[in-house]
Coordinates of C-alpha atoms and ligand atoms in Angstrom, one line a residue:
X5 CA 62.1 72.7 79.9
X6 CA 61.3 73.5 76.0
X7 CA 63.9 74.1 73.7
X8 CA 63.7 76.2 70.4
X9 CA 65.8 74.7 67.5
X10 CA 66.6 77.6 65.0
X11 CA 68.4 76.3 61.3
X12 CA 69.7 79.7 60.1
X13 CA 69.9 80.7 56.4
X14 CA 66.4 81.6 55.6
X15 CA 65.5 85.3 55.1
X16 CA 62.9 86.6 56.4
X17 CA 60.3 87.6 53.8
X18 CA 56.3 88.3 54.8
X19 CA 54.3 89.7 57.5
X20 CA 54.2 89.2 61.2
X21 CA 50.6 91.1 63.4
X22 CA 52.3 92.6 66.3
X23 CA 50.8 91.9 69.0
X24 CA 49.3 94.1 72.4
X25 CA 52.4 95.4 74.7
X26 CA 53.1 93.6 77.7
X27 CA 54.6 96.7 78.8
X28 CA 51.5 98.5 78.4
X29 CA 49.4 95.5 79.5
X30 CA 50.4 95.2 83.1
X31 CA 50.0 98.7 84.5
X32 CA 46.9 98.1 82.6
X33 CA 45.9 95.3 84.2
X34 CA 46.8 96.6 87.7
X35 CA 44.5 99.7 87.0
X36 CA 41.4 97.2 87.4
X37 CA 42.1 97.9 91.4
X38 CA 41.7 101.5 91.2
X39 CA 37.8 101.1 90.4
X40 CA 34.8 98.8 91.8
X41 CA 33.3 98.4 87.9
X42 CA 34.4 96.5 85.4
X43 CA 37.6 97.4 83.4
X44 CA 37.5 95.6 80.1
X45 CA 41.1 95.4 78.1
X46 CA 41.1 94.2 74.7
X47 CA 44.5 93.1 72.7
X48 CA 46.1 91.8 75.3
X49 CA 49.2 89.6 74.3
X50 CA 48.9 85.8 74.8
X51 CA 52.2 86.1 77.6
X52 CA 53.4 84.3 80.9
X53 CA 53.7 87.2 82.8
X54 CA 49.6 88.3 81.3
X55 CA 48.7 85.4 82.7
X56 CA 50.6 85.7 86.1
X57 CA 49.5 89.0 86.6
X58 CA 46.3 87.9 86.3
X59 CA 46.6 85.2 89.0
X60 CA 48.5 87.5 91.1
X61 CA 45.3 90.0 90.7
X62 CA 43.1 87.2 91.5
X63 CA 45.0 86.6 94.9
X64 CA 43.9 90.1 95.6
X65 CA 39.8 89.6 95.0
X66 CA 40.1 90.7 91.2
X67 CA 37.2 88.5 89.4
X68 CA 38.0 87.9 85.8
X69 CA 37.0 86.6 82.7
X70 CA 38.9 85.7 79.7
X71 CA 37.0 85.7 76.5
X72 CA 36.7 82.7 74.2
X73 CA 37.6 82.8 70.6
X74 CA 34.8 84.0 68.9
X75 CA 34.0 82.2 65.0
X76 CA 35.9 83.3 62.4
X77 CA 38.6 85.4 64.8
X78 CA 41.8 85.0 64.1
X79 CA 44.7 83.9 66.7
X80 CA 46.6 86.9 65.9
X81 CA 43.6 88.8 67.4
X82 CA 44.6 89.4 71.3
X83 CA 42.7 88.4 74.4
X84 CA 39.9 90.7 76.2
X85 CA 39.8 90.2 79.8
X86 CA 36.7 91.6 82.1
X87 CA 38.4 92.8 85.4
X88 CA 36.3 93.6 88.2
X89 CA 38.0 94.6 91.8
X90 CA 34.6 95.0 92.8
X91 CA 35.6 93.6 96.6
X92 CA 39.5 93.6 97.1
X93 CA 40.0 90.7 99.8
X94 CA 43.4 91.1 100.7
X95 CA 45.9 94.0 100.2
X96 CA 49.2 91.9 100.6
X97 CA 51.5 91.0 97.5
X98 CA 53.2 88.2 98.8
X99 CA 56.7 87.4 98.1
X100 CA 55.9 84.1 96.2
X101 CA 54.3 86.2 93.3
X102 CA 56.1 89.8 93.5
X103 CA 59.3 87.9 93.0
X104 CA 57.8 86.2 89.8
X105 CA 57.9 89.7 88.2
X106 CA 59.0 92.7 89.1
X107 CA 56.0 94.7 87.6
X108 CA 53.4 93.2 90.1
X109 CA 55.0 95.2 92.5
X110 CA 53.0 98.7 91.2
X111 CA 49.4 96.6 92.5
X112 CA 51.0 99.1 95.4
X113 CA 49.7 102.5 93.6
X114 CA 46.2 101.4 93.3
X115 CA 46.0 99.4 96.6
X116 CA 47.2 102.6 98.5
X117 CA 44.7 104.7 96.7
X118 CA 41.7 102.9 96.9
X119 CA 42.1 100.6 100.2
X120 CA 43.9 103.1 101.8
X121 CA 46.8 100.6 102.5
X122 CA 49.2 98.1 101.0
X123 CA 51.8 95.4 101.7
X124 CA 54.0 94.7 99.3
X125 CA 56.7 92.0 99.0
X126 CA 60.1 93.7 98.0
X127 CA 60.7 93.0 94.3
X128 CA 64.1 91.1 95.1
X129 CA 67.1 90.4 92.9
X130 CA 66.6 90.5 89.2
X131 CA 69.1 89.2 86.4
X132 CA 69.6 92.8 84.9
X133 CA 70.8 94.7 88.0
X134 CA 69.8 95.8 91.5
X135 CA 66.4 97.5 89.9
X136 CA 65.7 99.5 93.1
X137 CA 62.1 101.0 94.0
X138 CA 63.3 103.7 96.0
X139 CA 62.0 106.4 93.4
X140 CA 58.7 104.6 93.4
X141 CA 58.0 104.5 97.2
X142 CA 59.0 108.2 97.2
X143 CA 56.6 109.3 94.6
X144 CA 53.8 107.5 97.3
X145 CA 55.6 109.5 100.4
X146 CA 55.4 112.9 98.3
X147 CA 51.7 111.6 97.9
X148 CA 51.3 111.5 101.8
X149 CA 52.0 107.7 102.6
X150 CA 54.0 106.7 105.2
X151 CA 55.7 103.9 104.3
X152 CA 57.9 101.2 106.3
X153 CA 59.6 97.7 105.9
X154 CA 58.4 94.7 107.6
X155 CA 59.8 91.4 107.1
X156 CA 60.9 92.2 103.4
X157 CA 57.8 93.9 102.8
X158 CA 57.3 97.2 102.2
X159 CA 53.9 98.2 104.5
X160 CA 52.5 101.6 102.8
X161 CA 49.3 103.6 104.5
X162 CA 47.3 106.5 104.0
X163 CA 44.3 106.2 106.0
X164 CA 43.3 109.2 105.3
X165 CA 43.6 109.0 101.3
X166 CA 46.7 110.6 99.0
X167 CA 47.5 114.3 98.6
X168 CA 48.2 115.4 95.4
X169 CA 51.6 117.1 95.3
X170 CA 54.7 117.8 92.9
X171 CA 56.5 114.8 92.1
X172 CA 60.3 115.4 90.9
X173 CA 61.7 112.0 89.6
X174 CA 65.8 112.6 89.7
X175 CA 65.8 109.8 87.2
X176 CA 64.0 109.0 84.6
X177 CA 61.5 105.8 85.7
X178 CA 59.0 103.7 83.8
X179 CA 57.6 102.2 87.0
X180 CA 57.9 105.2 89.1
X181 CA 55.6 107.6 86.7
X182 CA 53.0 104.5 86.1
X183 CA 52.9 104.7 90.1
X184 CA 52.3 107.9 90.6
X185 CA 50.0 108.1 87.6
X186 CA 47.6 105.4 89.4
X187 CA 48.2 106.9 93.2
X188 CA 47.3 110.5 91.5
X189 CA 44.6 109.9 90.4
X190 CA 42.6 108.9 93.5
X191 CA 44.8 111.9 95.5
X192 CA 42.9 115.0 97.1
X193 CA 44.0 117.7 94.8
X194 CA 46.5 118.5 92.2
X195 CA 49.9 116.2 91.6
X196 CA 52.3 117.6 89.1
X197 CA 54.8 115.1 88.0
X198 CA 58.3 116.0 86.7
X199 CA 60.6 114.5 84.6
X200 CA 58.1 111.8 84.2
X201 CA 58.7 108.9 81.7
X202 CA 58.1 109.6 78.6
X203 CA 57.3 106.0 77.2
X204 CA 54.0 105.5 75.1
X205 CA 52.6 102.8 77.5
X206 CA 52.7 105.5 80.0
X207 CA 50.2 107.1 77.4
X208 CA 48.6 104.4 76.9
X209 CA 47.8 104.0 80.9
X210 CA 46.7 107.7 81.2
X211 CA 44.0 107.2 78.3
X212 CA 42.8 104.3 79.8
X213 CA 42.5 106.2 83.1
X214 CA 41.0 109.2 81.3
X215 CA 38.3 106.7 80.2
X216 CA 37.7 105.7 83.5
X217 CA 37.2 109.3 84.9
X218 CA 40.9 110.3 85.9
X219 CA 41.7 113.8 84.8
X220 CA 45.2 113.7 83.2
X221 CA 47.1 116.2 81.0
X222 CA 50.7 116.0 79.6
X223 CA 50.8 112.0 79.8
X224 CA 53.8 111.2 77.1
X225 CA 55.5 114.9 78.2
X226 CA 57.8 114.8 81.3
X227 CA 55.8 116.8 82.9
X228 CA 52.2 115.2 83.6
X229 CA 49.6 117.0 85.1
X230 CA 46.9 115.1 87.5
X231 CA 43.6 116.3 89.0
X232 CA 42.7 113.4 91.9
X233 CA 38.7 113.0 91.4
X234 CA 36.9 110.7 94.4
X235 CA 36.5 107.4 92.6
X236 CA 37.1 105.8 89.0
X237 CA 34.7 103.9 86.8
X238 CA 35.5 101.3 84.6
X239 CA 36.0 101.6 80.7
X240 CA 37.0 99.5 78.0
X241 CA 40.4 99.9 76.5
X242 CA 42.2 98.5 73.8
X243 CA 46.2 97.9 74.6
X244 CA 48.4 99.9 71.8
X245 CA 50.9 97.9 69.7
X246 CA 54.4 96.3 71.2
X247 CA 57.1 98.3 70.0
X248 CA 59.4 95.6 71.3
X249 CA 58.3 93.4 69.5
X250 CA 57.9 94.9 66.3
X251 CA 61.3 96.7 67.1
X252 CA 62.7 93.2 67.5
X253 CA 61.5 91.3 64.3
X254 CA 62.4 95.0 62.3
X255 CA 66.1 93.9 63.3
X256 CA 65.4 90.3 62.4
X257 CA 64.2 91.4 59.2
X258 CA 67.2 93.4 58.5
X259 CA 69.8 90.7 60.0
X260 CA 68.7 88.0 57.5
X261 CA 68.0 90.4 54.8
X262 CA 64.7 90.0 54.3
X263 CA 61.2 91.9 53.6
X264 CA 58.8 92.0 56.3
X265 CA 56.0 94.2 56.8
X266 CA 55.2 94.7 60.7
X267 CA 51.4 94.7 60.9
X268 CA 50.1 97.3 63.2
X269 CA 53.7 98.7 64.0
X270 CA 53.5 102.0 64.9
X271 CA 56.5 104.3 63.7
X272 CA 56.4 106.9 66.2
X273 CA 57.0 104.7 69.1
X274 CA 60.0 103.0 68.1
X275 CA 61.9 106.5 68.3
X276 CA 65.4 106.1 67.6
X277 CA 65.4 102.3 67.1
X278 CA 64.3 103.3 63.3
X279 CA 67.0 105.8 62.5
X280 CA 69.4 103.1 64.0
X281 CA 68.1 100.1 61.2
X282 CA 68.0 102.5 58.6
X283 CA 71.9 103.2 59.4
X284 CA 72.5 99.8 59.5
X285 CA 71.0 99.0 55.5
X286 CA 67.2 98.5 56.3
X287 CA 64.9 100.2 54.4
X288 CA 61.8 101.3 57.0
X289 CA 58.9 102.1 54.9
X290 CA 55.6 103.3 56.6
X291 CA 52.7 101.5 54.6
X292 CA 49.1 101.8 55.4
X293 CA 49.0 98.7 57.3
X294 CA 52.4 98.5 59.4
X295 CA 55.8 99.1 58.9
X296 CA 57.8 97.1 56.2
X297 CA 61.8 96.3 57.0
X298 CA 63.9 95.3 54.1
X299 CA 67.3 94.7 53.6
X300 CA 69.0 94.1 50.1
X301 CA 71.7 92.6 49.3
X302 CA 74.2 95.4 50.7
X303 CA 76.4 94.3 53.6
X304 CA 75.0 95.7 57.3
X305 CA 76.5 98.6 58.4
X306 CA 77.8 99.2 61.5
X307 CA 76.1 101.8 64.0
X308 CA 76.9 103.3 67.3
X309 CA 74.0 103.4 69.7
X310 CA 73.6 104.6 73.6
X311 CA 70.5 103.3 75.4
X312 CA 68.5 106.4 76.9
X313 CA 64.6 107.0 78.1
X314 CA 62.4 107.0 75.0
X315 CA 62.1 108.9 72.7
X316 CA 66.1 107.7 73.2
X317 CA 67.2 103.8 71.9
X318 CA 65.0 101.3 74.3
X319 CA 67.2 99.6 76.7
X320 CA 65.0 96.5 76.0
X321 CA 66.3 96.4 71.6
X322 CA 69.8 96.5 72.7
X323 CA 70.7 93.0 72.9
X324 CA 68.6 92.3 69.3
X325 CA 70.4 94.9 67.9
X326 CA 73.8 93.9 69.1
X327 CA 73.0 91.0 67.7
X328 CA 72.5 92.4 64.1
X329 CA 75.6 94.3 64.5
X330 CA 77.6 91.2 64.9
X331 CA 77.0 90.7 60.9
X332 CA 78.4 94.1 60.4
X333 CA 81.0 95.1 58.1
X334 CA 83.1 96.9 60.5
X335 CA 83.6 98.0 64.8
X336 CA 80.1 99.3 66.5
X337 CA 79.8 100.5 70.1
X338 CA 76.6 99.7 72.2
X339 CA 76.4 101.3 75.0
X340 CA 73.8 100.5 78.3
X341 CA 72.7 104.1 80.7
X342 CA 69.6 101.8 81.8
X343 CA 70.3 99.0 83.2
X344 CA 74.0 97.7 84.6
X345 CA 74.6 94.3 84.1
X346 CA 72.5 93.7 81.0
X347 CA 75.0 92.4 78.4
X348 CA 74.3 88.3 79.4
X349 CA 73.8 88.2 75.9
X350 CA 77.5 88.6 74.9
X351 CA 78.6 85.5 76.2
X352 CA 76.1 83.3 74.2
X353 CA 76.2 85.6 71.3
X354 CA 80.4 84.8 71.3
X355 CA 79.2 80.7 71.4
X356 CA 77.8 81.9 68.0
X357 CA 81.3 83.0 66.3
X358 CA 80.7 86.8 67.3
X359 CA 83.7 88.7 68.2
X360 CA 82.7 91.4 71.5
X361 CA 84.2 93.0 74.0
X362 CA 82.8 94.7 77.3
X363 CA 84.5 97.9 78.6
X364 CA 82.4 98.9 81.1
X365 CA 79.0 99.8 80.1
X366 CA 79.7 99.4 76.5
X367 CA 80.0 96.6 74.3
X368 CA 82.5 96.8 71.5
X369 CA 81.6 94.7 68.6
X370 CA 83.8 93.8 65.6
X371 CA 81.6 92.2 62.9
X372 CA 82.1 89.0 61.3
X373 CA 81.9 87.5 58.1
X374 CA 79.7 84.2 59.4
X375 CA 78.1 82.7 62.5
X376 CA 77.8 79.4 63.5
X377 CA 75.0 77.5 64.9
X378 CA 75.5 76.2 68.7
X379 CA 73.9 75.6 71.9
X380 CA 72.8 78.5 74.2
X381 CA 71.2 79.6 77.1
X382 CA 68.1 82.1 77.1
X383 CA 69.1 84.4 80.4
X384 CA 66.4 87.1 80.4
X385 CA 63.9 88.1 78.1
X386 CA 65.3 90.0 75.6
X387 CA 68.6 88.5 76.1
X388 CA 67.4 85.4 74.7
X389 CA 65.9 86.8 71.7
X390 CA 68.9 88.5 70.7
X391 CA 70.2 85.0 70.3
X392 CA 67.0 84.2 68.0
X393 CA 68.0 86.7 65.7
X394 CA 71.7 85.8 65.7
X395 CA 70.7 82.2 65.3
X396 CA 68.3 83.2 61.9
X397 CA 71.4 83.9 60.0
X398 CA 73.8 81.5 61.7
X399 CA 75.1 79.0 59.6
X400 CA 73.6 75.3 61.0
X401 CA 71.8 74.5 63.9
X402 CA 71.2 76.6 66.7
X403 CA 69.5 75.4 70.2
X404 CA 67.9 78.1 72.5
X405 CA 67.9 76.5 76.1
X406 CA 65.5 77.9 78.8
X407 CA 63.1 79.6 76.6
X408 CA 60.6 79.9 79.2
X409 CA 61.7 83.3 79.2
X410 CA 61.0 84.4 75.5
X411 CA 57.6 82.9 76.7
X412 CA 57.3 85.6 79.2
X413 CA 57.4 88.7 76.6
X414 CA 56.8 87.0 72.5
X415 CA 53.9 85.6 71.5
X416 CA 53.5 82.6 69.0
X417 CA 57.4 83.3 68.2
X418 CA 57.9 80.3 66.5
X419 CA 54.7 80.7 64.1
X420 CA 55.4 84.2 63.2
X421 CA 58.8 83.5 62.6
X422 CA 57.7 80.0 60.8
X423 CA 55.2 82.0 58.3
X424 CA 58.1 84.3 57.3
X425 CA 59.9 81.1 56.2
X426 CA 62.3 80.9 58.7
X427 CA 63.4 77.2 60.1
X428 CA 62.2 77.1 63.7
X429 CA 60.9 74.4 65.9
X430 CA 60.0 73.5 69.7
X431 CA 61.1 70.6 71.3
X432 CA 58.7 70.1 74.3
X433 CA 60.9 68.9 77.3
Ligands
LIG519 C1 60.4 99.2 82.5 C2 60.1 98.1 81.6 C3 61.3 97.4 81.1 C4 62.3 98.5 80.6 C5 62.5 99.6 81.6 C6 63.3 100.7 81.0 C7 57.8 97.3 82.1 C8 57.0 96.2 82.7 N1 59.2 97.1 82.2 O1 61.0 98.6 83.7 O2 61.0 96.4 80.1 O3 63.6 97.8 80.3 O4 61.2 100.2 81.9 O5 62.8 101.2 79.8 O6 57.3 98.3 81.6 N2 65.4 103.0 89.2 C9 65.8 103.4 90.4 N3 64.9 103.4 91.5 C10 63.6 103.1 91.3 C11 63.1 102.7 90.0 C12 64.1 102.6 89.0 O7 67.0 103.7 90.6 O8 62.8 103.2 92.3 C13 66.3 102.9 88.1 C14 66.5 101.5 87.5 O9 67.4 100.7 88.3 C15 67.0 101.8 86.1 C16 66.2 103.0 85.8 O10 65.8 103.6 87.0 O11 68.4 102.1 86.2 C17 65.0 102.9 84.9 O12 64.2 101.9 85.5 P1 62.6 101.9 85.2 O13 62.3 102.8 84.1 O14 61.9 102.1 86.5 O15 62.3 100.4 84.7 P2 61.1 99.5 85.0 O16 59.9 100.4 85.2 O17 61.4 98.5 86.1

């Protein structure tokens, strides 16, 4: 398995291209199986889980094609993939791939809708708590599905096509509004979703389901208005910016104080992840081509912040920003609503020198003068790149173990991070 060696010290000073949101990219994807045309996606990250989705699609009759580098593109330009569901040959997810990623598991909205049935393997345990579907499978019930479980799969039909109807989500759910968003659209009637997510990749799947013929209103609101039409077309659509990403080397920038401009950031979708930097000592500047992060010589500051549903802090900057705050001059409390269990990152952030403590959902963290470089484990996506940015301004050598999964969600890591001056480099296993 690779290894990252990180030699902290170095700020961070020049500009990173954010890439295409995997977050946005695999409800995209799984919207290819709503139509018989072709669904063309432009900007899509270079990622493990792209790419597994992609077989996972495949497994389902979904013919792609992944275009080449053209002369004189850039790498920092993303992929476009042609998708064409033109003959779906099987309607099962098996358990081999669903349990891969938890994502694959909404090819059920689109299946339902179109083939008038699905069989889907139960998403299984995941490292940052239980991660239930229940709201999901009862957004496709309030659509008219009757669904059951077989054998660890859950077995979902409508042979008579979806209903539109009002969908009340008691919580607030990524996954649960992208499925009823896809299953909507293909209903008989009117579905009025409530409390819907209100994350821009949601957005970003309704205007690529606009394009294709779906007849959306409110998408980005929590309350989301769908018309079901007969069938989709397909469309072209280009995925929107990863505020994760960009969200994640803003923090990086400020942790090593440094000057980096984000290219293609978008300010409005990292909600209150800004005002928490700028608390902290950044500087957040919007500039015609990004977003640049600076921090000057001041000491960081510590911040208080509480994980919520956008436009709140993203559950998915909370470890990279606990990891700037264990720099800070003083005591800051981070505090998880999302997700329980997701705080894998204290452990190897303490290997580091920091000083945190865990009182039930929230993380207590004194800030320390130094860090020091040290062997660590990678445990979940974000996790592990939490430990990146703790690493950059550790003092020594730091080694990130099991970074398959910061394959999974960054792309080219080390080269951006590498043309910003830091000290960064793979070891191939
Ligand atoms: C998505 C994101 C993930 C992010 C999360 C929260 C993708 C591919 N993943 O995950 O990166 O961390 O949103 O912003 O976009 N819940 C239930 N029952 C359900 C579904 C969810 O109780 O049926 C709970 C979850 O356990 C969690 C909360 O609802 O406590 C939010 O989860 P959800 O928004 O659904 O997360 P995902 O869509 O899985």
């Amino acid at each position: 398995m690779d290894r990252i060696v990180i030699r902290g010290g170095n700020r961070l000073v020049g500009t990173i291209p954010i890439s295409g949101a995997k977050n946005a990219a695999l409800p995209l994807l799984i919207a290819s199986l709503l139509t018989t045309d072709t669904l063309t996606l432009r900007n899509l990250p270079r990622l493990a889980d792209v790419n597994q989705l992609v077989r996972i699609l495949g497994n389902h009759g979904v013919e792609y094609t992944i275009a080449g580098k053209r002369p004189g593109e850039s790498v920092d330009a993303g992929q476009t993939v042609r998708l064409d569901a033109a003959h779906v040959i099987d309607t099962t997810a098996p358990y081999e791939l669903v349990s891969k990623m938890r994502a694959s598991f909404w090819v059920i909205a689109p299946l339902l809708a179109r083939m008038g049935e699905a069989r889907v393997s139960l998403p299984g345990g995941c490292a940052i708590g239980t991660r239930p579907v229940d709201l999901l499978l009862m957004a496709l019930e309030r659509l008219g599905a009757s669904i059951s479980i077989d054998g660890g799969y859950v077995v979902a039909k409508a042979p008579q096509g979806l209903r539109g109807a009002e969908i009340e989500f008691p919580k607030v759910t990524v996954g649960g509004t992208h499925v009823a968003l896809m299953a909507a659209s293909l209903a008989h009637g009117t579905t009025v979703i409530r409390n819907a997510a209100r994350e821009p990749e949601i957005a970003d799947l309704a205007e690529c389901l606009v394009k294709m013929g779906a007849r959306i209103s409110g998408a980005g609101t929590d309350v989301v208005e769908i018309q079901g039409v007969a069938r989709l077309g397909g469309a072209s659509h280009v995925v929107l910016p990863d505020r994760i990403e960009a969200g994640t080397y803003a923090a990086a920038a400020a942790m090593t104080g440094g000057d980096v401009l984000l290219e293609g950031a978008k300010p409005e979708a990292l909600g209150a992840a800004l005002d928490a930097l700028r608390a902290a000592g950044a500087t957040v500047t919007v500039e015609e081509l990004g977003l640049r992060v600076r921090r000057d010589g001041g000491e960081i500051a510590p911040v208080d912040v509480t994980t919520a549903p956008f436009p709140g802090f993203a559950t998915d900057l909370q470890a990279q920003f606990m990891a700037l705050m264990t720099r800070a001059k003083g005591r800051s409390r981070i505090t998880e609503t999302i997700f329980e269990n997701r705080f894998m990152h204290v452990q190897e952030l303490a290997r580091l020198g920091a000083r945190i403590r865990l009182d039930g959902d929230t993380a207590v963290v004194e800030g320390v003068d130094k860090l020091d470089g040290a062997p660590v484990m990678a445990t979940d996506l974000r996790a592990s790149v939490s430990l990146v940015i703790a690493a950059l301004a550790a003092r020594g050598e730091t080694t990130v173990n099991r970074v398959y999964h910061l394959d999974r969600g960054f792309e080219r890591l080390e080269a951006k991070l590498c043309a910003c001056g830091a000290d960064v480099q793979r070891l191939a296993a």
